[in-house]
């Protein structure tokens, strides 16, 4: 199909003075139409023409020009066209926004476009071999150079490349080098939109509500992100092992924290552990030296030794929780704690059972005399300890703990900790110890009214009550703390419960041995009478 098509161009070319910028647009348009008509491959069998109207930047002149174009060469009459003339297919304008809106409204009635409907999904090749592609909307994705045009006093032009607009890329990136722009001497700096601010480093642009899209506020970068350039649209996240500085301008390495010997908390807990261990050693020395006295013999001497040695190891196992986690300490610390503490509680349980058996065995005809001696107490300790060993071994086989850098719990810090796949094993250890402590408490509670010779039941009752209180309080504290304080809470629970057993069961006996020798003899006399 052949034919002649006309494109109307609206330009503001005053008859008194020619605006060089508008005149340049006119020449560019004429050149483009001429080149299209010369190339038969662009619009085959179609010739473009143009009708140029000077609207002088006024709505009245623009209206007269539009009616003149649509009416033809005769008397301008709306909705009437004189004679035969080329088809009007599009209107090009853009010099003045107010005139453009007027033209768009009027020509929109007659459905005249920017030629887009004729160039949808079209690919062409220009004379230089460059391929041009128009998408389904009639747009041509391209990469553009941004030129800064300079008009010299002699009316000559010079274009300086100051940036690019990459429309073909997925992000459609706009880059402008402000240092290359040559402004008029009347400007001291780059002009800015009055409704926008310069966003410094550490901030990002934020759309200003109720204003055009070009207006923006400045908002600080979100937590964990930085901005190291001015007027950035977005901030970017720091690597997982880094965190923004206070101004959120650079990423710095996160601080690695753990319960250390070099800090007051870690040093204090370590010192307390060593002091209680020394105290336990002193008690053991006293019991060893006075092993043939009534107080030591009356309270199952062998179990007392086992209990004291186990308490000493419990205090020392706290040291495995302090310091940088390592593979060996991660595997050993919960296992050693669970097994040794089970020996402690099972020894207390065995002591309690021994007290009950010894009291009831004194009754005439009682068969409990056959259970007096170390066999029952040793069996209780061995059985309970083996059960805890099985629980700890199962946990190590299923999910062995390992050193781990936790980057999630504390903002801006890395917590060096022993990572356990599941807390199920740890709670099984605590649950078994709690069961033993509850049995000891119940038996000792009902045996608290025994004669004074067997008054160890009273002290066991207090020690188990303290033990259960500490570890029941430990669970919510353990779940609510983070970082190095998780380890500190567990150490504190171990110290509190172990020192409670040491103080309630052994300190009163040491007082009698060292300062009340007369009472020690009385106990021996009473014990002789019973036997």
PDB file of N, CA and C in Angstrom, residues 105-179:
ATOM      1  N   UNK A 105      -5.388  17.219  24.346  1.00  0.00           N
ATOM      2  CA  UNK A 105      -6.836  17.126  24.548  1.00  0.00           C
ATOM      3  C   UNK A 105      -7.608  17.224  23.227  1.00  0.00           C
ATOM      4  N   UNK A 106      -7.202  18.202  22.391  1.00  0.00           N
ATOM      5  CA  UNK A 106      -7.955  18.420  21.151  1.00  0.00           C
ATOM      6  C   UNK A 106      -7.722  17.293  20.153  1.00  0.00           C
ATOM      7  N   UNK A 107      -6.452  16.956  19.907  1.00  0.00           N
ATOM      8  CA  UNK A 107      -6.181  15.895  18.940  1.00  0.00           C
ATOM      9  C   UNK A 107      -6.600  14.528  19.474  1.00  0.00           C
ATOM     10  N   UNK A 108      -6.708  14.408  20.822  1.00  0.00           N
ATOM     11  CA  UNK A 108      -7.184  13.147  21.372  1.00  0.00           C
ATOM     12  C   UNK A 108      -8.603  12.843  20.973  1.00  0.00           C
ATOM     13  N   UNK A 109      -9.397  13.884  20.721  1.00  0.00           N
ATOM     14  CA  UNK A 109     -10.775  13.678  20.265  1.00  0.00           C
ATOM     15  C   UNK A 109     -10.786  12.955  18.930  1.00  0.00           C
ATOM     16  N   UNK A 110      -9.818  13.311  18.064  1.00  0.00           N
ATOM     17  CA  UNK A 110      -9.735  12.716  16.715  1.00  0.00           C
ATOM     18  C   UNK A 110      -8.780  11.521  16.673  1.00  0.00           C
ATOM     19  N   UNK A 111      -8.233  11.186  17.872  1.00  0.00           N
ATOM     20  CA  UNK A 111      -7.382   9.989  17.998  1.00  0.00           C
ATOM     21  C   UNK A 111      -6.169  10.035  17.096  1.00  0.00           C
ATOM     22  N   UNK A 112      -5.457  11.159  17.140  1.00  0.00           N
ATOM     23  CA  UNK A 112      -4.180  11.250  16.441  1.00  0.00           C
ATOM     24  C   UNK A 112      -3.078  10.925  17.449  1.00  0.00           C
ATOM     25  N   UNK A 113      -2.046   9.890  17.362  1.00  0.00           N
ATOM     26  CA  UNK A 113      -0.964   9.561  18.301  1.00  0.00           C
ATOM     27  C   UNK A 113       0.326  10.327  17.903  1.00  0.00           C
ATOM     28  N   UNK A 114       1.918   9.636  18.772  1.00  0.00           N
ATOM     29  CA  UNK A 114       3.344   9.866  18.462  1.00  0.00           C
ATOM     30  C   UNK A 114       3.852   8.722  17.660  1.00  0.00           C
ATOM     31  N   UNK A 115       2.839   8.285  16.500  1.00  0.00           N
ATOM     32  CA  UNK A 115       3.216   7.256  15.502  1.00  0.00           C
ATOM     33  C   UNK A 115       3.474   5.887  16.110  1.00  0.00           C
ATOM     34  N   UNK A 116       3.161   5.714  17.386  1.00  0.00           N
ATOM     35  CA  UNK A 116       3.519   4.457  18.028  1.00  0.00           C
ATOM     36  C   UNK A 116       2.803   3.263  17.450  1.00  0.00           C
ATOM     37  N   UNK A 117       1.540   3.419  16.996  1.00  0.00           N
ATOM     38  CA  UNK A 117       0.784   2.258  16.533  1.00  0.00           C
ATOM     39  C   UNK A 117       1.334   1.694  15.230  1.00  0.00           C
ATOM     40  N   UNK A 118       2.170   2.479  14.536  1.00  0.00           N
ATOM     41  CA  UNK A 118       2.735   2.013  13.262  1.00  0.00           C
ATOM     42  C   UNK A 118       4.084   1.336  13.440  1.00  0.00           C
ATOM     43  N   UNK A 119       4.672   1.460  14.614  1.00  0.00           N
ATOM     44  CA  UNK A 119       6.032   0.911  14.785  1.00  0.00           C
ATOM     45  C   UNK A 119       6.086  -0.082  15.945  1.00  0.00           C
ATOM     46  N   UNK A 120       4.971  -0.737  16.272  1.00  0.00           N
ATOM     47  CA  UNK A 120       4.980  -1.738  17.326  1.00  0.00           C
ATOM     48  C   UNK A 120       5.557  -3.043  16.799  1.00  0.00           C
ATOM     49  N   UNK A 121       6.452  -3.634  17.594  1.00  0.00           N
ATOM     50  CA  UNK A 121       7.080  -4.916  17.253  1.00  0.00           C
ATOM     51  C   UNK A 121       7.727  -4.856  15.873  1.00  0.00           C
ATOM     52  N   UNK A 122       8.530  -3.820  15.661  1.00  0.00           N
ATOM     53  CA  UNK A 122       9.214  -3.628  14.386  1.00  0.00           C
ATOM     54  C   UNK A 122      10.717  -3.622  14.630  1.00  0.00           C
ATOM     55  N   UNK A 123      11.452  -4.336  13.793  1.00  0.00           N
ATOM     56  CA  UNK A 123      12.914  -4.332  13.843  1.00  0.00           C
ATOM     57  C   UNK A 123      13.429  -3.856  12.491  1.00  0.00           C
ATOM     58  N   UNK A 124      14.300  -2.829  12.518  1.00  0.00           N
ATOM     59  CA  UNK A 124      14.847  -2.282  11.279  1.00  0.00           C
ATOM     60  C   UNK A 124      16.348  -2.117  11.447  1.00  0.00           C
ATOM     61  N   UNK A 125      17.020  -1.981  10.307  1.00  0.00           N
ATOM     62  CA  UNK A 125      18.464  -1.777  10.303  1.00  0.00           C
ATOM     63  C   UNK A 125      18.755  -0.487   9.554  1.00  0.00           C
ATOM     64  N   UNK A 126      19.516   0.409  10.186  1.00  0.00           N
ATOM     65  CA  UNK A 126      19.795   1.689   9.543  1.00  0.00           C
ATOM     66  C   UNK A 126      20.938   1.544   8.548  1.00  0.00           C
ATOM     67  N   UNK A 127      21.316   2.672   7.937  1.00  0.00           N
ATOM     68  CA  UNK A 127      22.328   2.642   6.884  1.00  0.00           C
ATOM     69  C   UNK A 127      23.695   2.228   7.391  1.00  0.00           C
ATOM     70  N   UNK A 128      23.929   2.385   8.684  1.00  0.00           N
ATOM     71  CA  UNK A 128      25.218   1.980   9.253  1.00  0.00           C
ATOM     72  C   UNK A 128      25.231   0.540   9.731  1.00  0.00           C
ATOM     73  N   UNK A 129      24.128  -0.189   9.523  1.00  0.00           N
ATOM     74  CA  UNK A 129      24.073  -1.589   9.931  1.00  0.00           C
ATOM     75  C   UNK A 129      23.624  -1.802  11.354  1.00  0.00           C
ATOM     76  N   UNK A 130      23.237  -0.751  12.076  1.00  0.00           N
ATOM     77  CA  UNK A 130      22.770  -0.887  13.445  1.00  0.00           C
ATOM     78  C   UNK A 130      21.309  -1.307  13.458  1.00  0.00           C
ATOM     79  N   UNK A 131      20.984  -2.286  14.261  1.00  0.00           N
ATOM     80  CA  UNK A 131      19.625  -2.797  14.324  1.00  0.00           C
ATOM     81  C   UNK A 131      18.827  -2.014  15.364  1.00  0.00           C
ATOM     82  N   UNK A 132      17.641  -1.587  14.967  1.00  0.00           N
ATOM     83  CA  UNK A 132      16.732  -0.869  15.852  1.00  0.00           C
ATOM     84  C   UNK A 132      15.505  -1.728  16.073  1.00  0.00           C
ATOM     85  N   UNK A 133      15.077  -1.794  17.310  1.00  0.00           N
ATOM     86  CA  UNK A 133      13.946  -2.646  17.653  1.00  0.00           C
ATOM     87  C   UNK A 133      12.921  -1.844  18.446  1.00  0.00           C
ATOM     88  N   UNK A 134      11.653  -1.944  18.040  1.00  0.00           N
ATOM     89  CA  UNK A 134      10.556  -1.309  18.756  1.00  0.00           C
ATOM     90  C   UNK A 134       9.724  -2.411  19.410  1.00  0.00           C
ATOM     91  N   UNK A 135       9.431  -2.236  20.699  1.00  0.00           N
ATOM     92  CA  UNK A 135       8.712  -3.286  21.420  1.00  0.00           C
ATOM     93  C   UNK A 135       7.211  -3.200  21.172  1.00  0.00           C
ATOM     94  N   UNK A 136       6.427  -3.975  21.940  1.00  0.00           N
ATOM     95  CA  UNK A 136       4.983  -4.033  21.721  1.00  0.00           C
ATOM     96  C   UNK A 136       4.276  -2.727  22.052  1.00  0.00           C
ATOM     97  N   UNK A 137       4.952  -1.817  22.765  1.00  0.00           N
ATOM     98  CA  UNK A 137       4.379  -0.512  23.068  1.00  0.00           C
ATOM     99  C   UNK A 137       4.834   0.577  22.097  1.00  0.00           C
ATOM    100  N   UNK A 138       5.649   0.201  21.121  1.00  0.00           N
ATOM    101  CA  UNK A 138       6.174   1.194  20.194  1.00  0.00           C
ATOM    102  C   UNK A 138       7.389   1.923  20.735  1.00  0.00           C
ATOM    103  N   UNK A 139       7.926   1.470  21.852  1.00  0.00           N
ATOM    104  CA  UNK A 139       9.115   2.092  22.429  1.00  0.00           C
ATOM    105  C   UNK A 139      10.368   1.405  21.913  1.00  0.00           C
ATOM    106  N   UNK A 140      11.449   2.154  21.871  1.00  0.00           N
ATOM    107  CA  UNK A 140      12.715   1.626  21.369  1.00  0.00           C
ATOM    108  C   UNK A 140      13.744   1.641  22.511  1.00  0.00           C
ATOM    109  N   UNK A 141      13.954   0.474  23.186  1.00  0.00           N
ATOM    110  CA  UNK A 141      14.977   0.413  24.224  1.00  0.00           C
ATOM    111  C   UNK A 141      16.350   0.716  23.624  1.00  0.00           C
ATOM    112  N   UNK A 142      17.024   1.674  24.185  1.00  0.00           N
ATOM    113  CA  UNK A 142      18.315   2.099  23.643  1.00  0.00           C
ATOM    114  C   UNK A 142      19.206   2.579  24.773  1.00  0.00           C
ATOM    115  N   UNK A 143      20.464   2.713  24.462  1.00  0.00           N
ATOM    116  CA  UNK A 143      21.423   3.345  25.361  1.00  0.00           C
ATOM    117  C   UNK A 143      21.703   4.744  24.834  1.00  0.00           C
ATOM    118  N   UNK A 144      21.555   5.724  25.696  1.00  0.00           N
ATOM    119  CA  UNK A 144      21.666   7.108  25.277  1.00  0.00           C
ATOM    120  C   UNK A 144      22.841   7.795  25.956  1.00  0.00           C
ATOM    121  N   UNK A 145      23.450   8.686  25.231  1.00  0.00           N
ATOM    122  CA  UNK A 145      24.456   9.580  25.793  1.00  0.00           C
ATOM    123  C   UNK A 145      23.780  10.889  26.182  1.00  0.00           C
ATOM    124  N   UNK A 146      24.103  11.389  27.338  1.00  0.00           N
ATOM    125  CA  UNK A 146      23.555  12.661  27.803  1.00  0.00           C
ATOM    126  C   UNK A 146      24.576  13.763  27.509  1.00  0.00           C
ATOM    127  N   UNK A 147      24.158  14.728  26.698  1.00  0.00           N
ATOM    128  CA  UNK A 147      25.066  15.777  26.244  1.00  0.00           C
ATOM    129  C   UNK A 147      24.734  17.101  26.925  1.00  0.00           C
ATOM    130  N   UNK A 148      25.753  17.793  27.252  1.00  0.00           N
ATOM    131  CA  UNK A 148      25.626  19.150  27.786  1.00  0.00           C
ATOM    132  C   UNK A 148      25.964  20.118  26.633  1.00  0.00           C
ATOM    133  N   UNK A 149      24.894  20.780  26.083  1.00  0.00           N
ATOM    134  CA  UNK A 149      25.096  21.679  24.943  1.00  0.00           C
ATOM    135  C   UNK A 149      25.497  23.063  25.442  1.00  0.00           C
ATOM    136  N   UNK A 150      26.550  23.557  24.849  1.00  0.00           N
ATOM    137  CA  UNK A 150      27.075  24.875  25.219  1.00  0.00           C
ATOM    138  C   UNK A 150      26.930  25.806  24.020  1.00  0.00           C
ATOM    139  N   UNK A 151      26.261  26.937  24.240  1.00  0.00           N
ATOM    140  CA  UNK A 151      26.089  27.938  23.179  1.00  0.00           C
ATOM    141  C   UNK A 151      27.080  29.070  23.434  1.00  0.00           C
ATOM    142  N   UNK A 152      27.982  29.241  22.489  1.00  0.00           N
ATOM    143  CA  UNK A 152      29.004  30.282  22.619  1.00  0.00           C
ATOM    144  C   UNK A 152      28.455  31.628  22.120  1.00  0.00           C
ATOM    145  N   UNK A 153      29.103  32.732  22.447  1.00  0.00           N
ATOM    146  CA  UNK A 153      28.619  34.057  22.010  1.00  0.00           C
ATOM    147  C   UNK A 153      28.437  34.192  20.509  1.00  0.00           C
ATOM    148  N   UNK A 154      29.234  33.453  19.739  1.00  0.00           N
ATOM    149  CA  UNK A 154      29.100  33.519  18.277  1.00  0.00           C
ATOM    150  C   UNK A 154      28.037  32.557  17.746  1.00  0.00           C
ATOM    151  N   UNK A 155      27.168  32.082  18.649  1.00  0.00           N
ATOM    152  CA  UNK A 155      26.043  31.201  18.309  1.00  0.00           C
ATOM    153  C   UNK A 155      26.458  29.823  17.815  1.00  0.00           C
ATOM    154  N   UNK A 156      27.687  29.400  18.099  1.00  0.00           N
ATOM    155  CA  UNK A 156      28.117  28.033  17.763  1.00  0.00           C
ATOM    156  C   UNK A 156      27.823  27.114  18.944  1.00  0.00           C
ATOM    157  N   UNK A 157      27.644  25.840  18.618  1.00  0.00           N
ATOM    158  CA  UNK A 157      27.281  24.853  19.635  1.00  0.00           C
ATOM    159  C   UNK A 157      28.406  23.862  19.855  1.00  0.00           C
ATOM    160  N   UNK A 158      28.451  23.334  21.077  1.00  0.00           N
ATOM    161  CA  UNK A 158      29.408  22.276  21.402  1.00  0.00           C
ATOM    162  C   UNK A 158      28.751  21.346  22.409  1.00  0.00           C
ATOM    163  N   UNK A 159      28.727  20.049  22.104  1.00  0.00           N
ATOM    164  CA  UNK A 159      28.093  19.069  22.993  1.00  0.00           C
ATOM    165  C   UNK A 159      29.131  18.279  23.775  1.00  0.00           C
ATOM    166  N   UNK A 160      29.018  18.272  25.098  1.00  0.00           N
ATOM    167  CA  UNK A 160      29.938  17.542  25.968  1.00  0.00           C
ATOM    168  C   UNK A 160      29.166  16.386  26.603  1.00  0.00           C
ATOM    169  N   UNK A 161      29.710  15.176  26.496  1.00  0.00           N
ATOM    170  CA  UNK A 161      29.069  14.011  27.081  1.00  0.00           C
ATOM    171  C   UNK A 161      29.268  14.034  28.606  1.00  0.00           C
ATOM    172  N   UNK A 162      28.149  14.104  29.324  1.00  0.00           N
ATOM    173  CA  UNK A 162      28.235  14.184  30.785  1.00  0.00           C
ATOM    174  C   UNK A 162      27.604  12.972  31.470  1.00  0.00           C
ATOM    175  N   UNK A 163      27.037  12.062  30.707  1.00  0.00           N
ATOM    176  CA  UNK A 163      26.425  10.895  31.332  1.00  0.00           C
ATOM    177  C   UNK A 163      25.830   9.961  30.320  1.00  0.00           C
ATOM    178  N   UNK A 164      25.238   8.890  30.808  1.00  0.00           N
ATOM    179  CA  UNK A 164      24.605   7.881  29.959  1.00  0.00           C
ATOM    180  C   UNK A 164      23.307   7.424  30.604  1.00  0.00           C
ATOM    181  N   UNK A 165      22.420   6.917  29.753  1.00  0.00           N
ATOM    182  CA  UNK A 165      21.195   6.284  30.231  1.00  0.00           C
ATOM    183  C   UNK A 165      21.080   4.931  29.549  1.00  0.00           C
ATOM    184  N   UNK A 166      21.316   3.862  30.319  1.00  0.00           N
ATOM    185  CA  UNK A 166      21.308   2.509  29.772  1.00  0.00           C
ATOM    186  C   UNK A 166      19.910   1.942  29.899  1.00  0.00           C
ATOM    187  N   UNK A 167      19.123   2.072  28.833  1.00  0.00           N
ATOM    188  CA  UNK A 167      17.745   1.599  28.850  1.00  0.00           C
ATOM    189  C   UNK A 167      17.648   0.106  28.556  1.00  0.00           C
ATOM    190  N   UNK A 168      18.682  -0.423  27.914  1.00  0.00           N
ATOM    191  CA  UNK A 168      18.632  -1.843  27.555  1.00  0.00           C
ATOM    192  C   UNK A 168      18.906  -2.749  28.743  1.00  0.00           C
ATOM    193  N   UNK A 169      19.617  -2.252  29.740  1.00  0.00           N
ATOM    194  CA  UNK A 169      19.908  -3.071  30.908  1.00  0.00           C
ATOM    195  C   UNK A 169      18.656  -3.248  31.755  1.00  0.00           C
ATOM    196  N   UNK A 170      18.671  -4.281  32.588  1.00  0.00           N
ATOM    197  CA  UNK A 170      17.489  -4.589  33.399  1.00  0.00           C
ATOM    198  C   UNK A 170      17.174  -3.486  34.398  1.00  0.00           C
ATOM    199  N   UNK A 171      18.198  -2.828  34.917  1.00  0.00           N
ATOM    200  CA  UNK A 171      17.976  -1.790  35.926  1.00  0.00           C
ATOM    201  C   UNK A 171      17.725  -0.407  35.333  1.00  0.00           C
ATOM    202  N   UNK A 172      17.898  -0.243  34.002  1.00  0.00           N
ATOM    203  CA  UNK A 172      17.733   1.058  33.343  1.00  0.00           C
ATOM    204  C   UNK A 172      18.484   2.145  34.131  1.00  0.00           C
ATOM    205  N   UNK A 173      19.786   2.027  34.118  1.00  0.00           N
ATOM    206  CA  UNK A 173      20.633   2.852  34.977  1.00  0.00           C
ATOM    207  C   UNK A 173      20.931   4.210  34.346  1.00  0.00           C
ATOM    208  N   UNK A 174      20.794   5.241  35.145  1.00  0.00           N
ATOM    209  CA  UNK A 174      21.116   6.610  34.740  1.00  0.00           C
ATOM    210  C   UNK A 174      22.365   7.048  35.488  1.00  0.00           C
ATOM    211  N   UNK A 175      23.376   7.489  34.726  1.00  0.00           N
ATOM    212  CA  UNK A 175      24.628   7.950  35.322  1.00  0.00           C
ATOM    213  C   UNK A 175      24.965   9.337  34.784  1.00  0.00           C
ATOM    214  N   UNK A 176      25.237  10.244  35.709  1.00  0.00           N
ATOM    215  CA  UNK A 176      25.601  11.611  35.342  1.00  0.00           C
ATOM    216  C   UNK A 176      26.814  12.025  36.148  1.00  0.00           C
ATOM    217  N   UNK A 177      27.828  12.506  35.460  1.00  0.00           N
ATOM    218  CA  UNK A 177      29.030  13.034  36.109  1.00  0.00           C
ATOM    219  C   UNK A 177      28.887  14.545  36.226  1.00  0.00           C
ATOM    220  N   UNK A 178      28.490  14.989  37.426  1.00  0.00           N
ATOM    221  CA  UNK A 178      28.201  16.410  37.599  1.00  0.00           C
ATOM    222  C   UNK A 178      29.443  17.286  37.404  1.00  0.00           C
ATOM    223  N   UNK A 179      30.617  16.705  37.627  1.00  0.00           N
ATOM    224  CA  UNK A 179      31.840  17.513  37.493  1.00  0.00           C
ATOM    225  C   UNK A 179      32.109  17.926  36.050  1.00  0.00           C
TER     226      UNK A 179
END
